[in-house]
PDB file of C-alpha atoms in Angstrom:
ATOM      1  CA  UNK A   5     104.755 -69.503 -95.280  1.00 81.00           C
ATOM      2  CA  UNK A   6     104.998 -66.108 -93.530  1.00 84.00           C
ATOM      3  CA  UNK A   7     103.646 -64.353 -96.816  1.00 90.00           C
ATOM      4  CA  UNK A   8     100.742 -66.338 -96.473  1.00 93.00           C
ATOM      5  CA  UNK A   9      99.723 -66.300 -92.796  1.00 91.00           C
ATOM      6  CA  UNK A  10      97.344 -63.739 -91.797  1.00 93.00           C
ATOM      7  CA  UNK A  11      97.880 -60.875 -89.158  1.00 91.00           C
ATOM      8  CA  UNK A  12     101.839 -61.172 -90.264  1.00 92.00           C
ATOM      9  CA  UNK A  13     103.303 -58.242 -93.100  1.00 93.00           C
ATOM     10  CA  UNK A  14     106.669 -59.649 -93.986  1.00 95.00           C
ATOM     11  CA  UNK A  15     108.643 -57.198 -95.076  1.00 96.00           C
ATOM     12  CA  UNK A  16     112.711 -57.954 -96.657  1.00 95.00           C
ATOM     13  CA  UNK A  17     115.612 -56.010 -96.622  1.00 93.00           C
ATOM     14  CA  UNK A  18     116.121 -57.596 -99.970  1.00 92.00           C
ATOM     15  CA  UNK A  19     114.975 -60.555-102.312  1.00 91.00           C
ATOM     16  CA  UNK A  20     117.481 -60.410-104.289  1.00 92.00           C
ATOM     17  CA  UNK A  21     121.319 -61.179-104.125  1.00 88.00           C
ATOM     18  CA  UNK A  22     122.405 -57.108-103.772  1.00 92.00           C
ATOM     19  CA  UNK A  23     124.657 -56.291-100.456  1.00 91.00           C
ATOM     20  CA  UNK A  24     122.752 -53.860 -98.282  1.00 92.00           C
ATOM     21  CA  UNK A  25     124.709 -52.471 -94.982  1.00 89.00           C
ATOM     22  CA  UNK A  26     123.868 -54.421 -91.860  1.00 86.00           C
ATOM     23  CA  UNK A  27     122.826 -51.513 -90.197  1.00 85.00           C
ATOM     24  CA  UNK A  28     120.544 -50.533 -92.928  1.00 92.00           C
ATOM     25  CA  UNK A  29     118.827 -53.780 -92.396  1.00 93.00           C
ATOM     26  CA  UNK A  30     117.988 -53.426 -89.054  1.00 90.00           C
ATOM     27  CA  UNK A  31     116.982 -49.847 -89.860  1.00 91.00           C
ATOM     28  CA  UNK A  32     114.453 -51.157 -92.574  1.00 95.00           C
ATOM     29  CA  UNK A  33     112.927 -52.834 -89.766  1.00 94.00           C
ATOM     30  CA  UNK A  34     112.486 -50.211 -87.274  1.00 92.00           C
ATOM     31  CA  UNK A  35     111.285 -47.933 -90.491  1.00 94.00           C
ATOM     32  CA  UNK A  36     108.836 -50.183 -90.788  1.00 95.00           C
ATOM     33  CA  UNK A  37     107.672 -50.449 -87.114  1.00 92.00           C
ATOM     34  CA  UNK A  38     108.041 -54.093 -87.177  1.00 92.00           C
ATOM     35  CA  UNK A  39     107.519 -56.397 -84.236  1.00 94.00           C
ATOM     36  CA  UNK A  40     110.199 -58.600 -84.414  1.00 95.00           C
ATOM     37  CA  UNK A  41     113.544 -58.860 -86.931  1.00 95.00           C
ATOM     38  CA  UNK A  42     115.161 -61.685 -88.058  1.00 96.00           C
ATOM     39  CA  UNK A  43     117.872 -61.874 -89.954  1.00 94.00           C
ATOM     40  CA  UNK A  44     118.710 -65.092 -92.351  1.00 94.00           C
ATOM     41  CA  UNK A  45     121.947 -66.723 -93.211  1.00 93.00           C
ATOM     42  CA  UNK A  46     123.255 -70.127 -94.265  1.00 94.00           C
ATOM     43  CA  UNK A  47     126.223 -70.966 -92.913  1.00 93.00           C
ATOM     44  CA  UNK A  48     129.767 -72.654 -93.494  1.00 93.00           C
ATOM     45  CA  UNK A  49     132.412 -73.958 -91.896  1.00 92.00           C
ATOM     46  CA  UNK A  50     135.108 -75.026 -94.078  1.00 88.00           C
ATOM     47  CA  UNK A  51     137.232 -76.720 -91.515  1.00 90.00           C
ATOM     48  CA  UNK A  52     134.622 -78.997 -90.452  1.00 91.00           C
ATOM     49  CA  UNK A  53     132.655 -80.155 -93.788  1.00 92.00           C
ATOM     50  CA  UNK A  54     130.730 -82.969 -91.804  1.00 94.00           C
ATOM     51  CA  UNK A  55     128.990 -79.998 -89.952  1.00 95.00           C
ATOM     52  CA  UNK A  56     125.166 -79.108 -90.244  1.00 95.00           C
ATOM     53  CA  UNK A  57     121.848 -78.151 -88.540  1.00 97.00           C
ATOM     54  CA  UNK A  58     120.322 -75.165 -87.602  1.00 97.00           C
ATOM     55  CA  UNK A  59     121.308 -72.451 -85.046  1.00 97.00           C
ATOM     56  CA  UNK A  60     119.637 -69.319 -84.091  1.00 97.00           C
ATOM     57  CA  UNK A  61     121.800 -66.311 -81.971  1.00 95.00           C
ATOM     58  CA  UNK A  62     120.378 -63.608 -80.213  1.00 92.00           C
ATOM     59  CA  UNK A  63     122.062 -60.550 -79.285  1.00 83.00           C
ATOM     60  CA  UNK A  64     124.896 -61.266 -76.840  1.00 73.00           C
ATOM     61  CA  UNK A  65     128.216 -61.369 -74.798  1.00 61.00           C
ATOM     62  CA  UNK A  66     129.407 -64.975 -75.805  1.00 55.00           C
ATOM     63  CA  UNK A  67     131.364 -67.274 -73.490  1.00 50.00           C
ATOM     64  CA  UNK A  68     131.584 -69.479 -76.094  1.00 49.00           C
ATOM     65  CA  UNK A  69     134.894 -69.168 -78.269  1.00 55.00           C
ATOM     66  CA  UNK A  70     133.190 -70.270 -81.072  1.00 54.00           C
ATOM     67  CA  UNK A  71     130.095 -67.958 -81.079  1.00 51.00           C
ATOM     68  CA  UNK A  72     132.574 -65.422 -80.527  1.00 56.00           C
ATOM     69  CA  UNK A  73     134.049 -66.404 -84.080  1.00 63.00           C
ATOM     70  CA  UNK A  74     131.397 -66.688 -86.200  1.00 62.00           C
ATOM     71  CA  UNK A  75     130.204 -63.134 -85.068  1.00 62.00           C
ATOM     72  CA  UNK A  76     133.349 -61.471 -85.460  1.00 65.00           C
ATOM     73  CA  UNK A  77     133.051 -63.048 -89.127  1.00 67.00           C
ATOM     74  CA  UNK A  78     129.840 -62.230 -89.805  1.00 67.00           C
ATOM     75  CA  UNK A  79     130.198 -58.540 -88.210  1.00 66.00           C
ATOM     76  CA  UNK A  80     133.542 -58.171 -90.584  1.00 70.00           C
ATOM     77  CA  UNK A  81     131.564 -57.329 -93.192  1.00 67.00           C
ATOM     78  CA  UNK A  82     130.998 -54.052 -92.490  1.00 69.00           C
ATOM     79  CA  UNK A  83     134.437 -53.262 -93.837  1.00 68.00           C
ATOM     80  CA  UNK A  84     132.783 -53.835 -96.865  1.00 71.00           C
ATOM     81  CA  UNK A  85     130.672 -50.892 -96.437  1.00 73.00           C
ATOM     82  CA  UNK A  86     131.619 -47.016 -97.453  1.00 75.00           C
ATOM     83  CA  UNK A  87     132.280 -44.972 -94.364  1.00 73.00           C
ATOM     84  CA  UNK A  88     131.859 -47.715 -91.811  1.00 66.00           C
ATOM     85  CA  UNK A  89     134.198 -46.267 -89.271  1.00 64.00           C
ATOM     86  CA  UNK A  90     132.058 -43.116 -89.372  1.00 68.00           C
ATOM     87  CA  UNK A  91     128.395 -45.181 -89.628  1.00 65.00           C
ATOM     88  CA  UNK A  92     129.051 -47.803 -86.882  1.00 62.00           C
ATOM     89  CA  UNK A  93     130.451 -44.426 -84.668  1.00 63.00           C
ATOM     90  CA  UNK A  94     134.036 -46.178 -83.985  1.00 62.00           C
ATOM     91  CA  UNK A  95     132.807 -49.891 -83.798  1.00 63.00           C
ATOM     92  CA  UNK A  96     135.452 -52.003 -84.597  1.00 67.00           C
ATOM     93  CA  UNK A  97     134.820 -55.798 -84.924  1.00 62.00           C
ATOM     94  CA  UNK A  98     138.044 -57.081 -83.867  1.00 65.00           C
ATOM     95  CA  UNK A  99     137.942 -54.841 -80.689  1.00 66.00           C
ATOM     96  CA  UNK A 100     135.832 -57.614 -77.937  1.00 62.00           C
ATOM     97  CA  UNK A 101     134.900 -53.541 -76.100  1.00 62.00           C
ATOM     98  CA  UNK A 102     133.043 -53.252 -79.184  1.00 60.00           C
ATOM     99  CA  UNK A 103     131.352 -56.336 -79.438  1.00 57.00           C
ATOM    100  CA  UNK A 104     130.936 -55.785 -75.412  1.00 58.00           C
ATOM    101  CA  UNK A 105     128.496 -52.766 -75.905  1.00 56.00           C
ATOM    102  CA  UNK A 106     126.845 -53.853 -78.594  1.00 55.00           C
ATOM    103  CA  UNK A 107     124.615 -55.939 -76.383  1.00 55.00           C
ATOM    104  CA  UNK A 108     123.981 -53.375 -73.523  1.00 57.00           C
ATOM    105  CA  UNK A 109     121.388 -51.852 -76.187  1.00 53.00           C
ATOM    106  CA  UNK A 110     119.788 -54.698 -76.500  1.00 54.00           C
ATOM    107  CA  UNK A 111     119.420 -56.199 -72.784  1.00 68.00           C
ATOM    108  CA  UNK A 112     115.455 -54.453 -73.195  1.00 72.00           C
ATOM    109  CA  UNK A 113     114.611 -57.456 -75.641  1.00 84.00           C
ATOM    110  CA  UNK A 114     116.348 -60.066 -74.344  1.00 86.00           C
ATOM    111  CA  UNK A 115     113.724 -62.061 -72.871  1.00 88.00           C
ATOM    112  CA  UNK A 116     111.498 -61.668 -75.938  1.00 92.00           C
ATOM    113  CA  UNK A 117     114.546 -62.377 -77.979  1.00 93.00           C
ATOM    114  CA  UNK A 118     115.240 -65.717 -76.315  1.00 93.00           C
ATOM    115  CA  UNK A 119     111.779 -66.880 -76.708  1.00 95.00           C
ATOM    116  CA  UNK A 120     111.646 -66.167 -79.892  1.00 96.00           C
ATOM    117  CA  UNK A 121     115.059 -67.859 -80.473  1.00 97.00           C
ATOM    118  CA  UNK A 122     113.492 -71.201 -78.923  1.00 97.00           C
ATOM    119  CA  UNK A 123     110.397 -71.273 -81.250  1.00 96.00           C
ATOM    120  CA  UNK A 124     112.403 -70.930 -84.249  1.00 97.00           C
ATOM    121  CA  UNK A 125     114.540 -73.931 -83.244  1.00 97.00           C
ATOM    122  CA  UNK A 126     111.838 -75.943 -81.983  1.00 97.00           C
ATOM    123  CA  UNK A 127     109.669 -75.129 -85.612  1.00 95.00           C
ATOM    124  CA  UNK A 128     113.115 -76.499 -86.870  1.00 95.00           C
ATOM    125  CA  UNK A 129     113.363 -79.512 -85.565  1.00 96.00           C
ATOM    126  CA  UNK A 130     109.516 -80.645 -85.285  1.00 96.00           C
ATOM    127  CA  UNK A 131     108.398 -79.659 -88.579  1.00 93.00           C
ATOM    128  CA  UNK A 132     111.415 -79.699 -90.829  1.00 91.00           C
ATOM    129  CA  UNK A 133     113.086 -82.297 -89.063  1.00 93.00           C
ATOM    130  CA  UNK A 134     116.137 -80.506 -89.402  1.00 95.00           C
ATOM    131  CA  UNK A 135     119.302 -80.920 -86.624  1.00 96.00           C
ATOM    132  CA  UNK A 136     119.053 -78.612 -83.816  1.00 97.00           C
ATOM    133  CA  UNK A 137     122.210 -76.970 -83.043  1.00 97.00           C
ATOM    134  CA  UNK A 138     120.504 -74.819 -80.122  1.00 97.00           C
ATOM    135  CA  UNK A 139     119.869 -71.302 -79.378  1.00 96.00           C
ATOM    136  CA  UNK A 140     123.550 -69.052 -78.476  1.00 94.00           C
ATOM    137  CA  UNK A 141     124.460 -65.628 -77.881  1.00 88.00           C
ATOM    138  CA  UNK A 142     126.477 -63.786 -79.831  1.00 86.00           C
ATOM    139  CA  UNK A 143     127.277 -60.469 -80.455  1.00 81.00           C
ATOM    140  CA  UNK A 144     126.144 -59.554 -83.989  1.00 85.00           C
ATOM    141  CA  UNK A 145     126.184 -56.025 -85.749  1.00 82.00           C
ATOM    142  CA  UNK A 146     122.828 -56.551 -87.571  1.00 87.00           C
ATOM    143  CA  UNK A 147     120.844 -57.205 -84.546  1.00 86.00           C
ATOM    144  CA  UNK A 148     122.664 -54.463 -81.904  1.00 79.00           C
ATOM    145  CA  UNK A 149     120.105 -51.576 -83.573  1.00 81.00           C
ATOM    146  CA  UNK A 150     117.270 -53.102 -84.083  1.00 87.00           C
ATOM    147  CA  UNK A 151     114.766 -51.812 -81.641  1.00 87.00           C
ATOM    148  CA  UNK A 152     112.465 -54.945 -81.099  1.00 91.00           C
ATOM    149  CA  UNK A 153     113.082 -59.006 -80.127  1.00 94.00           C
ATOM    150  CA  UNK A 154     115.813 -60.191 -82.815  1.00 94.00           C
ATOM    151  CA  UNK A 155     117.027 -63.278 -84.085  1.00 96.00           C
ATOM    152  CA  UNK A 156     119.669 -64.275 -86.557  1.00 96.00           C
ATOM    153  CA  UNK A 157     118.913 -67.813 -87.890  1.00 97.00           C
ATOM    154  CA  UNK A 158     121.479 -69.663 -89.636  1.00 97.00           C
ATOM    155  CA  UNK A 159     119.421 -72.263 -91.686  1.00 96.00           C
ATOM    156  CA  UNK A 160     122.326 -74.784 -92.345  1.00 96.00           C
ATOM    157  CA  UNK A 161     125.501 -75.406 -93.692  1.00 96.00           C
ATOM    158  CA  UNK A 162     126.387 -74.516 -97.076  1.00 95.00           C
ATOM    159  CA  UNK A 163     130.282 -75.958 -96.447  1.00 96.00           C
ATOM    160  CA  UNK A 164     128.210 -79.584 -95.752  1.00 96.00           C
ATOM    161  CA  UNK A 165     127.639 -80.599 -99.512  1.00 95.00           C
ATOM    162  CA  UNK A 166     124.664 -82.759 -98.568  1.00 95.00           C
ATOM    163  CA  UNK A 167     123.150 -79.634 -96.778  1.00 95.00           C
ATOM    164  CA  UNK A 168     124.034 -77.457 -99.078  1.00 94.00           C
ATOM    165  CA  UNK A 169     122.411 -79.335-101.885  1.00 96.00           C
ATOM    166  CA  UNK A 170     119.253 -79.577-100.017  1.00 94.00           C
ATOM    167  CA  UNK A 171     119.119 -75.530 -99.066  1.00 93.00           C
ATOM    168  CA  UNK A 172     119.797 -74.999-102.488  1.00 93.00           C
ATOM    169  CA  UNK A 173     116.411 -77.187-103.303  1.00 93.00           C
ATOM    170  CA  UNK A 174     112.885 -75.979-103.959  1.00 88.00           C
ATOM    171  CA  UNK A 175     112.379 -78.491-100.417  1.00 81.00           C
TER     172      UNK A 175
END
């Protein structure tokens, strides 16, 4: 849909299913001077099969156990990486100091971050009739350097076999 609007350039930090480093993701983005990043995922929570819907997290000190979790999994990735100590400068993602100043750099785009966040949701649930699951915080390595209002949708739950099914459809 985004392809095909005008005024909007979509550009990916991949289309297919090759790892790139978080960090390089959000640097394809500022490369590319781009007005706003989001970041996709589907989701799963293998403890609780029955869940689903939508979420979308901006950049963020969490109060919320939970959100806490989910970014310290999703962030835990960059072990994965070559080098990370030496490429995230020390970050570590168990460490809550690091996850702390992670969103101090991005405090410039909250507003525009959060607004962004609710339009998602709301396209969500109005014209895909999908279950909102709201708009958290939550501090996330592939937003922290990307230098413009970010998102990181989660489009469902691939854990929920009935949601899973359907994001694996052509619907």
């Amino acid at each position: 849909l985004l392809e095909n609007a005008k005024g909007i350039d979509v550009v990916y930090t991949r289309k297919t299913d090759d790892f790139v480093e978080l960090k390089e993701r959000s640097n394809i983005a500022n490369r590319s001077k781009g007005d706003i990043f989001v970041s996709i995922h589907a989701n799963a929570a293998p403890n609780a099969p029955d869940a689903y819907g939508t979420e979308t997290f901006l950049m963020g000190i969490s109060k919320n156990k939970s959100n806490l979790d989910v970014a310290k999994k999703e962030n835990a990735v960059i072990t994965l990486e070559d080098d990370y100590q030496t490429s995230y400068s020390g970050y570590d993602p168990s460490k809550p100091e690091s996850l702390i100043g992670l969103t101090l750099i991005q405090e410039q785009f909250l507003n525009q971050s959060i607004e962004l966040a609710s339009k998602v949701q709301t396209r969500f649930t109005n014209d895909a009739d999908r279950k909102n699951r709201g708009v958290k915080q939550a501090p996330f390595v592939v937003l922290y350097t990307a230098f413009m209002p970010s998102v990181l949708v989660e489009l469902g739950f691939l854990s929920n076999s009935d949601e899973g099914a359907y994001l694996n459809s052509e619907e």
